Amino acid sequence: MTPTDSTSTEPTPNDSTPNEAGAGASATVIELTDVRKTYRSGLFKVAALRGVGLSIEEGEYVAITGPSGSGKSTLMHILGCLDVPTSGLYRLAGEDVGGMSEDQLAEVRNRRIGFVFQQFNLLPSMTAWRNVELPLCYAGGPRAQRRQRAIDALADVGLADRVEHRPAELSDGQQQRVAVARALVTNPSLILTDGPTGNLDSASTADVLGLFRRLHDVGRTIVLITHEAEVAAAADRVLQVRDGVVTADSGPAAALRTVRT
Amino acid sequence: MSWAEIIRTGLEAVRSHRLRSGLTMLGILIGVAAVILTVWLGEGAQDKVRGQINALGSNLLIVAPGSTTTNGVRGGFGSASTLTRADADALTSHVVAPDIRAVAPTTSRSAALTAGSSSWTASVVGTMPGWLSVRARAIGTGRFISGEDVADHAAVTVLAATTAEELFGARDPVGQSVTVSGVPMTVIGTLTAAGSSASTNEDGQAIVPITTAADRITGGASRDSVQNIYLEATSGHTLSAAYREADYELLARHRITTPTAADFSITSQQSILSTATSVDRTLTVLLAGVAGISLLVGGIGVMNIMLVSVTERIREIGLRKALGASPRVIRRQFLVEASVLGLAGGLLGTALGLAGAAILPSLISDPISISPTATVGSIVIAVAIGVVFGVYPATRAARLAPIEALRSD
Ligand SMILES: Nc1ncnc2c1ncn2[C@@H]1O[C@H](COP(=O)(O)OP(=O)(O)OP(=O)(O)O)[C@@H](O)[C@H]1O
Ligand SMILES: [Mg+2]
């Protein structure tokens, strides 16, 4: 699904990564202009984001890092349309998110974004494939097809043999892989993840990071939030956030270095 | 998200919290069972009263003696019988009362009957041939009292079912002799049982000619007076005409000019019926009101549990929202859950009510009438309660901001 106008190069995600088409032709997935977020709790005001501007192209693999309390999660909520900025402009796949209604935001989250959370957030009463099917349920479509897509997504993350397992019957690493399958099942423009490895041991961390690398290789846009430097190093581009502003950016050029083998 | 999908999700949520769902349903279940049982009992009681009154006879008017005015002093109601056999005879005239089909004056007192070694205390009714039709009774064996029996003051009697059974057992009483209050009489016939809805003493009667009763059983000074005159109108439509004719004729015969000073009263079976059933209906409404309150309490239980459920599932709601559930879909999901609880409670409550209806009559010897209206009504009400009390929790769930929800640990 092309999120931008049809004049840009038609991406063909199955054969080639869109970023091979060159920086000039690739579409902008995320565009933030002077985004601010101020929390008001009683008498206190907390400026969590104080003017963030950034731009992420389709097919990029970006890590956002910074110390605790620097505003990473706040940024992720705004990027994921889970929260709206106090001021500033956010364009997701070319569309201004600011003026959207609750229902439209729900649809944007459903179609454009796949979330992977630190706490997995799987529904314990449902089997793996039913968890993965969930976003498809909100999108609609025939049941048989939804089931097939969910099973395919599970196969993509290497869990073809765990389709009927419930979260409690899976290891932490496997649960996070189910969560990744759920994030990519709708073919979103963007995969957003906040501390996906925070609850995992080193083996599972490597596992999940390998998964993101593979997804990136087939052309997915990934934004990974972490305060661990080793995890951030897995991405092609690293953004530093400090006190609500972006203080360092290794630059989009990093994305261009990526060469698939 | 389609309704089918929402309903499936709601059912899944209800099923995955079995204990909590069960307890919530219990409130509704008990309320529904209580409501339908009281309504069923009330309707059963009404049916019973209606049956009893209908068993008196159809299109029936009952003339009862009223107070007499002796030397300007008004006696108490029923202090003396102001009705006579002559009054009854006058009403049999088709000229005087064209809308009255049959007339039966009655006297009644209880007396000992003996046949051989058996004895039985019966209510001995002295009356005329019209009684059989007026009181809607039927002959089992033999024949009923004839006009000649009345004219001849014949020593004959017709036994009601229980009386015949007590005195003669399985033998045929017709032609046998029986002493009534020491007077030997011949049994000429028996009556069939009056039916289950009639009061029990109907079958404990012995019928004799009114003349014989006056001479030899009731005795007393005024041998012409009667206790009641039963009238049967020609049809349900002529009941009020029959009433007016009887009233007019009796006032004239008693030489009373102001109807309010009448020394008799006429009641129709219809008026007895409506008072009796309206009393019952009031009681039913009251009881159903009490039961309704328990249904309301059940509804508040649903709301309480749904609110707890919303709080407890903040994380799930947030996740669903992050995955693309709109507020409308979330609200519907919680509404469906609440109404599923209501519906299940309603159905189980009806099942409990049916079980109660099967057991109760044997415990309290009151009839129960299982009415489909009350049943369907309370299931509908149970669902409505689920929906109404689910609206607030559902709205709260729908309004939760996805981040607030995801943040909670
Ligand atoms: N709902 C809120 N109300 C008030 N203040 C908030 C709220 N959410 C976040 N903050 C504040 O905003 C700032 C940024 O918080 P945020 O959660 O974005 O940090 P973070 O970079 O994700 O930290 P960590 O690495 O610990 O997850 C913090 O100072 C925090 O206290
Ligand atoms: Mg955070």
XYZ file of C-alpha atoms and ligand atoms in Angstrom:
702
model
C 0.000 0.000 0.000
C 1.514 3.321 -1.046
C 0.911 5.906 1.594
C 1.816 8.899 -0.564
C 0.780 10.357 -3.881
C 1.094 8.171 -6.908
C 3.690 10.366 -8.600
C 6.458 8.822 -6.528
C 8.076 5.612 -7.580
C 5.875 2.617 -7.091
C 7.406 0.664 -4.256
C 7.561 -3.069 -4.710
C 8.237 -4.308 -1.217
C 8.436 -7.959 -2.129
C 11.268 -7.722 -4.615
C 13.291 -4.710 -3.596
C 13.511 -2.361 -0.671
C 12.120 1.064 -1.406
C 15.241 2.701 -0.043
C 17.191 1.260 -2.951
C 15.234 3.655 -5.101
C 17.257 6.496 -3.639
C 16.595 9.130 -1.006
C 15.029 11.624 -3.383
C 12.296 9.302 -4.591
C 11.422 7.544 -1.338
C 8.292 8.650 0.533
C 8.270 10.381 3.883
C 6.430 8.335 6.473
C 6.876 10.628 9.473
C 7.245 14.361 9.454
C 7.244 16.250 12.745
C 7.536 20.036 12.796
C 8.148 21.780 16.126
C 6.063 19.318 18.100
C 5.502 20.187 21.738
C 3.771 18.265 24.420
C 3.015 19.711 27.828
C 1.387 17.608 30.513
C -0.715 19.413 33.027
C -1.286 17.665 36.291
C -2.918 19.948 38.780
C -0.698 22.968 39.353
C 2.317 21.432 37.645
C 3.173 21.668 34.020
C 5.644 19.223 32.550
C 7.047 20.032 29.152
C 7.782 16.516 27.954
C 8.511 17.554 24.360
C 9.863 21.004 23.652
C 9.978 21.425 19.918
C 10.779 18.218 18.118
C 11.321 18.242 14.406
C 12.212 15.121 12.519
C 11.548 13.290 9.331
C 11.656 9.566 8.697
C 11.576 8.069 5.224
C 9.906 4.879 4.145
C 12.070 1.838 4.766
C 14.202 3.448 7.435
C 15.183 1.675 10.617
C 15.465 4.347 13.289
C 16.282 4.074 16.956
C 15.232 6.823 19.346
C 17.296 6.816 22.478
C 17.866 8.964 25.505
C 17.888 8.913 29.268
C 14.859 8.092 31.380
C 12.307 10.888 31.432
C 13.673 12.506 28.303
C 10.355 12.202 26.469
C 10.872 9.075 24.363
C 7.583 7.435 25.281
C 5.752 10.715 24.870
C 7.189 10.960 21.394
C 6.220 7.391 20.627
C 2.622 8.050 21.747
C 2.405 10.979 19.416
C 4.010 9.073 16.542
C 1.527 6.254 17.186
C -1.487 8.590 17.262
C -2.205 7.421 20.794
C -1.913 11.005 21.961
C -2.018 14.383 20.265
C 0.669 17.079 20.512
C -0.062 20.287 22.404
C 1.235 22.178 19.407
C 3.140 21.520 16.216
C 2.472 19.553 13.094
C 2.533 15.815 12.554
C 2.140 14.300 9.138
C 1.900 10.532 8.958
C 2.338 9.187 5.461
C 1.519 12.637 4.145
C -1.666 13.102 6.145
C -2.031 15.729 8.860
C -3.022 13.826 11.937
C -3.804 16.940 13.985
C -7.310 17.506 12.683
C -8.525 13.939 12.874
C -11.466 12.690 14.917
C -11.223 9.814 17.388
C -12.682 7.427 14.837
C -10.258 8.523 12.131
C -7.330 8.167 14.529
C -8.516 4.654 15.368
C -8.507 3.830 11.690
C -5.034 5.341 11.194
C -3.706 3.246 14.094
C -5.359 0.203 12.631
C -4.118 0.561 9.053
C -0.884 2.545 9.226
C 0.785 1.578 12.483
C 1.879 -1.636 14.128
C 2.777 -1.437 17.815
C 5.159 -3.623 19.774
C 5.138 -2.889 23.504
C 7.612 -3.645 26.228
C 4.983 -5.688 28.147
C 3.956 -7.656 25.017
C 0.280 -6.807 25.741
C -1.176 -10.020 24.425
C -4.694 -10.986 25.547
C -4.160 -13.994 27.817
C -7.462 -15.721 26.978
C -6.749 -15.855 23.261
C -4.508 -18.159 21.281
C -1.511 -16.776 19.390
C -3.296 -16.576 16.062
C -6.372 -14.917 17.608
C -4.093 -12.298 19.168
C -2.472 -11.665 15.809
C -5.894 -11.546 14.140
C -7.117 -8.785 16.473
C -6.139 -5.763 14.335
C -7.651 -7.509 11.298
C -10.928 -7.890 13.246
C -11.128 -4.129 13.587
C -10.279 -3.706 9.914
C -12.963 -6.175 8.797
C -12.769 -8.829 6.116
C -13.749 -12.482 5.813
C -12.841 -14.680 8.756
C -11.070 -17.384 6.820
C -8.833 -14.812 5.186
C -8.079 -13.131 8.501
C -7.078 -16.428 10.001
C -4.806 -17.193 7.073
C -3.102 -13.812 7.288
C -2.604 -14.234 11.039
C -1.061 -17.674 10.543
C 1.160 -16.349 7.749
C 2.352 -13.523 9.999
C 3.156 -16.027 12.747
C 5.096 -18.088 10.225
C 6.987 -14.912 9.267
C 8.262 -14.560 12.840
C 9.084 -18.260 13.049
C 6.134 -19.385 15.144
C 4.280 -21.525 12.621
C 4.156 -24.325 15.185
C 2.766 -22.163 18.016
C -0.396 -20.940 16.297
C -2.818 -22.483 18.799
C -0.774 -21.694 21.921
C -1.943 -19.206 24.506
C 0.469 -16.491 25.728
C 0.966 -18.323 29.044
C 2.225 -21.334 27.105
C 4.916 -19.299 25.323
C 8.318 -18.012 26.437
C 8.842 -14.273 26.795
C 10.779 -14.146 23.534
C 8.046 -16.077 21.756
C 5.372 -13.800 23.193
C 7.229 -10.776 21.892
C 7.455 -12.452 18.504
C 3.683 -12.953 18.543
C 3.409 -9.231 19.318
C 5.661 -8.482 16.329
C 3.477 -10.695 14.128
C 0.439 -8.755 15.336
C 2.195 -5.484 14.483
C 2.975 -6.468 10.914
C -0.171 -8.431 10.025
C -2.002 -5.356 8.720
C 0.895 -4.344 6.489
C 1.340 -1.003 8.275
C 3.387 1.939 6.983
C 5.189 2.048 10.290
C 6.200 -0.350 13.011
C 6.537 1.478 16.317
C 8.093 -0.148 19.295
C 8.847 1.148 22.790
C 11.415 -0.897 24.673
C 10.637 -4.194 22.942
C 13.631 -5.872 24.529
C 13.217 -4.386 27.995
C 11.655 -7.539 29.381
C 13.821 -10.041 27.499
C 17.062 -11.882 28.224
C 20.009 -11.431 25.888
C 19.202 -14.442 23.701
C 15.613 -13.326 23.156
C 16.788 -9.753 22.655
C 19.074 -10.888 19.844
C 16.185 -12.919 18.484
C 13.773 -9.998 18.373
C 16.393 -7.611 17.018
C 17.137 -10.143 14.287
C 13.466 -10.128 13.480
C 13.395 -6.342 13.151
C 16.470 -6.506 10.951
C 14.725 -8.998 8.681
C 11.573 -6.862 8.553
C 13.724 -3.878 7.673
C 15.381 -5.900 4.947
C 12.031 -6.512 3.288
C 11.268 -2.811 3.352
C 9.414 -2.107 6.571
C 9.761 1.241 8.306
C 10.727 0.692 11.915
C 10.994 3.142 14.802
C 12.540 1.568 17.863
C 12.628 3.336 21.211
C 15.160 2.207 23.763
C 17.479 3.531 26.395
C 19.967 0.703 25.820
C 22.868 1.734 23.595
C 23.472 -1.835 22.272
C 19.867 -2.084 21.135
C 19.993 1.343 19.512
C 23.108 0.247 17.665
C 21.029 -2.357 15.841
C 19.279 0.418 13.908
C 20.655 2.222 10.874
C 19.951 5.688 12.212
C 19.985 6.841 15.815
C 18.180 9.866 17.229
C 19.190 11.198 20.636
C 16.450 12.769 22.736
C 17.258 14.812 25.797
C 14.888 16.945 27.854
C 12.259 16.869 25.166
C 14.374 17.848 22.188
C 16.338 15.898 19.607
C 19.966 16.531 20.414
C 21.691 14.272 17.919
C 20.762 12.557 14.693
C 23.091 10.185 12.882
C 21.155 11.266 9.794
C 18.980 9.642 7.186
C 22.095 8.908 5.147
C 22.620 5.936 7.395
C 19.580 4.346 5.833
C 21.172 4.548 2.436
C 24.120 2.528 3.592
C 21.882 -0.441 4.026
C 22.534 -2.962 1.345
C 20.605 -6.138 1.195
C 22.423 -9.356 0.448
C -16.105 -4.166 13.126
C -19.299 -6.014 12.383
C -21.984 -6.743 15.004
C -21.358 -10.461 14.653
C -17.709 -9.831 15.479
C -18.598 -7.603 18.429
C -21.030 -10.182 19.793
C -18.415 -12.910 19.425
C -15.892 -10.797 21.325
C -18.464 -9.999 24.025
C -19.348 -13.669 24.464
C -15.674 -14.531 24.680
C -15.167 -11.950 27.425
C -18.153 -13.294 29.370
C -16.847 -16.830 29.005
C -13.296 -16.012 30.018
C -14.474 -14.549 33.346
C -16.723 -17.429 34.316
C -17.012 -16.864 38.054
C -17.618 -13.157 37.783
C -20.122 -13.565 34.954
C -21.889 -16.275 36.907
C -22.237 -14.134 40.015
C -23.502 -11.195 38.006
C -26.058 -13.365 36.289
C -27.149 -14.712 39.657
C -28.562 -11.302 40.620
C -30.641 -11.061 37.447
C -31.533 -14.732 37.625
C -33.051 -14.451 41.094
C -34.870 -11.253 40.178
C -36.387 -12.756 37.044
C -37.352 -15.973 38.807
C -39.001 -13.970 41.603
C -40.913 -11.759 39.196
C -42.254 -14.505 37.005
C -43.126 -16.754 39.921
C -45.175 -14.043 41.627
C -46.890 -13.114 38.397
C -47.583 -16.767 37.639
C -48.900 -17.329 41.179
C -51.071 -14.239 40.920
C -52.490 -15.333 37.608
C -53.038 -18.796 38.984
C -54.977 -17.360 41.916
C -57.051 -15.232 39.562
C -57.798 -18.235 37.382
C -58.830 -20.168 40.448
C -61.208 -17.495 41.699
C -62.617 -17.067 38.206
C -63.121 -20.810 37.970
C -64.836 -20.948 41.352
C -67.165 -18.137 40.515
C -67.940 -19.514 37.075
C -68.700 -22.837 38.740
C -71.571 -21.142 40.536
C -73.381 -21.273 37.233
C -73.348 -19.159 34.136
C -75.261 -15.894 33.760
C -76.145 -16.141 37.385
C -77.900 -13.591 39.605
C -78.160 -14.226 43.310
C -80.983 -12.631 45.298
C -80.184 -12.464 48.980
C -82.537 -11.292 51.711
C -81.749 -7.906 53.176
C -82.723 -6.080 56.339
C -86.376 -5.888 57.349
C -88.069 -2.811 58.664
C -90.258 -3.778 61.584
C -92.212 -1.021 63.326
C -89.900 1.551 61.821
C -86.802 -0.126 63.257
C -84.465 -1.386 60.659
C -83.063 -4.787 61.463
C -79.517 -5.906 60.617
C -78.690 -7.117 57.165
C -79.833 -10.733 56.825
C -81.507 -10.649 60.246
C -84.588 -12.316 58.864
C -85.380 -13.801 55.544
C -87.534 -11.457 53.564
C -87.625 -13.733 50.539
C -90.342 -16.312 50.055
C -91.123 -19.136 47.727
C -93.900 -16.957 46.328
C -91.278 -14.383 45.296
C -89.435 -17.111 43.440
C -92.641 -18.349 41.802
C -93.442 -14.831 40.646
C -90.081 -14.600 38.886
C -90.711 -17.784 36.909
C -93.410 -15.967 34.944
C -92.238 -15.227 31.411
C -94.501 -12.213 31.358
C -93.005 -10.661 34.470
C -89.425 -11.671 33.732
C -88.920 -12.676 30.079
C -85.126 -12.604 30.432
C -84.985 -15.077 33.295
C -84.675 -18.650 32.145
C -84.649 -20.544 35.399
C -85.310 -19.785 39.046
C -84.162 -21.752 42.076
C -85.072 -20.705 45.594
C -82.927 -22.466 48.150
C -82.848 -23.191 51.824
C -79.888 -24.894 53.329
C -78.805 -26.321 56.638
C -76.424 -28.985 57.628
C -77.876 -32.278 58.804
C -76.805 -35.830 59.556
C -77.485 -38.473 56.912
C -77.356 -42.165 57.669
C -77.575 -45.182 55.428
C -77.130 -48.520 57.158
C -74.035 -48.148 59.270
C -72.591 -45.166 57.385
C -73.291 -41.605 58.321
C -72.281 -38.234 56.867
C -73.012 -34.647 57.732
C -74.201 -33.000 54.559
C -75.327 -29.567 53.604
C -78.988 -30.286 52.881
C -80.294 -27.968 50.196
C -84.022 -27.590 49.711
C -84.771 -26.336 46.221
C -86.799 -26.718 43.007
C -86.091 -28.413 39.641
C -84.525 -25.232 38.172
C -81.534 -25.530 40.520
C -79.753 -28.035 38.328
C -79.561 -25.646 35.391
C -79.048 -22.467 37.416
C -76.116 -23.874 39.324
C -74.704 -25.582 36.236
C -74.667 -29.034 37.796
C -75.295 -32.379 36.146
C -77.011 -35.630 37.050
C -74.728 -38.659 37.421
C -77.252 -41.467 37.864
C -81.044 -41.508 38.339
C -82.959 -38.241 38.028
C -83.248 -34.827 39.644
C -86.144 -33.530 41.755
C -89.280 -32.951 39.670
C -92.084 -30.441 39.989
C -94.322 -33.224 41.301
C -91.802 -34.050 44.034
C -92.033 -30.435 45.137
C -95.817 -30.396 44.932
C -96.124 -33.715 46.800
C -93.595 -32.789 49.491
C -92.013 -36.113 48.454
C -89.457 -37.735 50.750
C -86.821 -38.040 48.046
C -83.228 -36.828 47.808
C -80.453 -36.402 45.258
C -76.941 -36.917 46.614
C -73.888 -34.950 45.513
C -70.776 -36.945 44.633
C -68.979 -36.924 47.979
C -72.170 -37.550 49.963
C -73.019 -40.563 47.785
C -69.515 -41.894 48.098
C -69.399 -41.488 51.883
C -72.732 -43.206 52.410
C -72.738 -45.913 49.780
C -69.141 -46.296 48.647
C -69.036 -47.859 45.223
C -72.657 -49.117 45.342
C -75.353 -47.423 43.301
C -77.344 -45.296 45.772
C -80.369 -44.880 43.491
C -83.432 -46.571 45.064
C -81.700 -46.974 48.415
C -83.097 -45.345 51.469
C -81.328 -42.828 53.644
C -82.407 -40.960 56.764
C -81.985 -37.215 56.685
C -82.206 -35.637 60.116
C -84.151 -38.708 61.189
C -86.540 -38.539 58.218
C -86.395 -41.590 55.926
C -86.009 -40.662 52.278
C -85.439 -42.479 49.015
C -82.392 -41.619 46.898
C -83.616 -40.828 43.377
C -80.355 -39.707 41.828
C -76.757 -38.538 42.217
C -74.875 -35.483 40.944
C -71.544 -35.549 39.154
C -68.619 -33.915 40.911
C -68.752 -30.130 40.705
C -65.228 -29.907 39.340
C -61.863 -29.034 40.783
C -62.296 -25.280 40.778
C -65.477 -25.379 42.846
C -65.198 -25.065 46.599
C -65.071 -28.491 48.214
C -68.410 -28.386 50.027
C -70.292 -28.305 46.721
C -69.821 -32.044 46.516
C -70.928 -32.624 50.116
C -74.541 -31.679 49.491
C -77.837 -33.544 49.549
C -80.681 -31.999 47.544
C -84.297 -32.341 48.607
C -87.564 -30.710 47.400
C -87.894 -27.278 48.997
C -91.308 -28.182 50.381
C -89.997 -31.305 52.071
C -87.104 -29.310 53.529
C -89.478 -26.687 54.911
C -91.771 -29.300 56.474
C -89.364 -31.737 57.900
C -85.796 -30.452 58.003
C -85.533 -26.677 58.275
C -88.772 -26.376 60.227
C -89.358 -23.102 62.034
C -92.117 -20.560 61.882
C -91.816 -19.092 58.429
C -91.890 -22.174 56.313
C -92.343 -20.130 53.187
C -89.145 -18.139 53.502
C -86.058 -19.041 51.493
C -82.417 -18.201 51.996
C -81.517 -17.296 48.437
C -83.122 -17.167 45.058
C -80.767 -18.091 42.234
C -81.725 -16.738 38.827
C -80.311 -17.687 35.465
C -80.536 -15.111 32.712
C -81.313 -16.320 29.207
C -77.841 -15.209 28.089
C -74.891 -13.102 29.101
C -76.318 -10.154 27.185
C -79.648 -10.223 29.012
C -78.053 -10.360 32.448
C -78.731 -6.708 33.216
C -82.269 -6.920 31.828
C -82.876 -9.942 34.043
C -81.458 -7.962 36.958
C -83.885 -5.074 36.364
C -86.869 -7.378 35.962
C -86.125 -9.206 39.207
C -85.442 -5.964 41.058
C -88.661 -4.343 39.795
C -90.839 -7.357 40.533
C -89.465 -7.933 44.025
C -89.740 -4.245 44.966
C -93.357 -4.325 43.802
C -94.131 -7.523 45.635
C -92.559 -6.197 48.837
C -94.366 -2.890 48.379
C -91.194 -0.858 48.561
C -91.243 2.438 46.697
C -87.726 3.696 47.232
C -85.213 1.274 45.725
C -82.625 2.237 48.345
C -84.881 0.808 51.048
C -84.959 -2.591 49.363
C -85.072 -5.532 51.785
C -83.105 -7.722 49.422
C -79.990 -7.458 47.313
C -79.142 -8.846 43.917
C -75.565 -9.597 42.993
C -74.373 -10.837 39.680
C -71.705 -13.434 39.287
C -69.922 -10.859 37.120
C -69.652 -8.338 39.935
C -68.356 -10.964 42.357
C -65.849 -11.972 39.725
C -64.555 -8.473 39.125
C -64.162 -7.619 42.821
C -62.482 -10.906 43.566
C -60.058 -10.709 40.660
C -59.299 -7.037 41.166
C -58.279 -7.749 44.742
C -56.064 -10.497 43.448
C -54.646 -8.274 40.763
C -53.696 -5.610 43.293
C -51.870 -8.238 45.277
C -50.084 -9.516 42.191
C -48.973 -6.015 41.217
C -47.679 -5.433 44.728
C -45.769 -8.684 44.854
C -44.415 -8.202 41.355
C -43.293 -4.741 42.458
C -41.313 -6.255 45.295
C -39.855 -8.829 42.932
C -39.152 -6.022 40.451
C -37.021 -4.307 43.062
C -34.889 -7.416 43.318
C -34.545 -7.266 39.537
C -33.405 -3.656 39.884
C -30.848 -4.722 42.462
C -29.683 -7.336 39.968
C -29.299 -4.567 37.389
C -27.203 -2.475 39.748
C -25.110 -5.611 40.260
C -24.526 -5.749 36.523
C -23.446 -2.120 36.495
C -21.140 -2.644 39.448
C -19.468 -5.661 37.884
C -19.176 -3.967 34.516
C -17.496 -0.968 36.155
C -15.073 -3.254 37.969
C -14.525 -5.009 34.683
C -13.720 -1.732 32.925
C -11.196 -0.783 35.600
C -9.671 -4.209 35.608
C -9.427 -4.336 31.849
C -8.041 -0.849 31.285
C -4.986 -2.459 29.729
C -7.030 -4.601 27.379
C -9.173 -1.633 26.362
C -6.065 0.453 25.712
C -4.539 -2.300 23.663
C -7.703 -2.741 21.604
C -7.759 0.986 20.977
C -4.092 0.986 19.943
C -4.890 -1.831 17.515
C -7.644 0.225 15.919
C -10.825 -0.148 17.954
C -12.872 3.044 17.762
C -14.680 4.300 20.873
C -17.946 3.120 19.306
C -16.686 -0.437 18.948
C -15.438 -0.518 22.543
C -18.751 0.834 23.823
C -20.664 -1.754 21.839
C -18.462 -4.544 23.099
C -19.183 -3.643 26.717
C -22.872 -3.180 25.987
C -23.013 -6.599 24.384
C -21.287 -8.088 27.423
C -23.826 -6.483 29.745
C -26.805 -7.580 27.686
C -25.429 -11.103 27.322
C -25.283 -11.215 31.122
C -28.862 -9.913 31.235
C -30.104 -12.383 28.644
C -28.379 -15.351 30.242
C -29.688 -14.271 33.651
C -33.170 -13.925 32.167
C -33.117 -17.350 30.548
C -31.703 -19.074 33.623
C -34.168 -17.162 35.807
C -37.025 -18.428 33.652
C -35.681 -21.954 33.982
C -35.573 -21.499 37.755
C -39.101 -20.088 37.632
C -40.295 -23.139 35.715
C -38.639 -25.404 38.251
C -40.327 -23.403 40.997
C -43.655 -23.668 39.191
C -43.217 -27.431 39.116
C -42.428 -27.682 42.835
C -44.393 -24.851 44.494
C -47.996 -26.023 43.916
C -47.338 -29.180 45.893
C -45.921 -27.153 48.796
C -48.455 -24.347 49.107
C -51.444 -25.928 47.335
C -51.942 -22.816 45.236
C -52.379 -23.074 41.511
C -49.772 -21.575 39.169
C -50.610 -20.370 35.716
C -47.539 -20.226 33.455
C -48.252 -17.292 31.212
C -46.050 -16.780 28.154
C -46.523 -13.001 28.330
C -45.001 -12.762 31.800
C -42.165 -15.055 30.738
C -41.192 -13.264 27.543
C -41.736 -9.949 29.307
C -39.272 -10.656 32.057
C -36.621 -11.961 29.663
C -36.979 -8.753 27.673
C -36.754 -6.749 30.891
C -33.635 -8.690 31.927
C -31.901 -7.827 28.645
C -33.063 -4.235 28.927
C -31.608 -4.060 32.439
C -28.303 -5.385 31.111
C -28.284 -2.725 28.404
C -29.432 0.161 30.603
C -27.042 -0.595 33.435
C -24.277 -1.374 30.936
C -24.460 2.019 29.218
C -22.516 3.931 31.850
C -19.632 1.440 32.216
C -19.486 1.039 28.437
C -19.277 4.790 27.944
C -16.480 5.002 30.466
C -14.593 2.242 28.717
C -15.044 3.936 25.355
C -13.750 7.253 26.704
C -10.509 5.848 28.133
C -7.516 7.377 26.423
C -5.365 4.619 24.926
C -2.162 5.845 26.586
C -3.727 6.089 30.026
C -4.798 2.541 29.506
C -1.454 1.257 28.242
C 0.517 3.081 30.909
C -1.151 1.260 33.813
C 0.830 -1.702 35.079
N 0.639 11.637 31.783
C 1.631 12.402 32.238
N 1.372 13.416 33.070
C 2.362 14.221 33.533
N 3.624 14.069 33.200
C 3.975 13.081 32.361
C 2.980 12.190 31.846
N 3.609 11.295 31.046
C 4.930 11.615 31.074
N 5.149 12.677 31.857
C 6.424 13.328 32.099
O 6.991 13.642 30.863
C 8.379 13.399 30.859
C 8.734 12.419 29.740
O 8.196 11.148 30.032
P 8.396 9.881 29.085
O 7.533 8.800 29.602
O 8.200 10.324 27.696
O 9.927 9.531 29.353
P 10.794 8.353 28.711
O 11.863 9.002 27.940
O 9.915 7.408 28.016
O 11.402 7.651 29.992
P 11.771 6.098 30.195
O 12.993 5.834 29.474
O 11.931 5.991 31.662
O 10.578 5.321 29.702
C 8.709 12.849 32.232
O 9.241 13.902 33.000
C 7.401 12.407 32.788
O 7.366 12.574 34.174
Mg 9.317 5.360 28.324
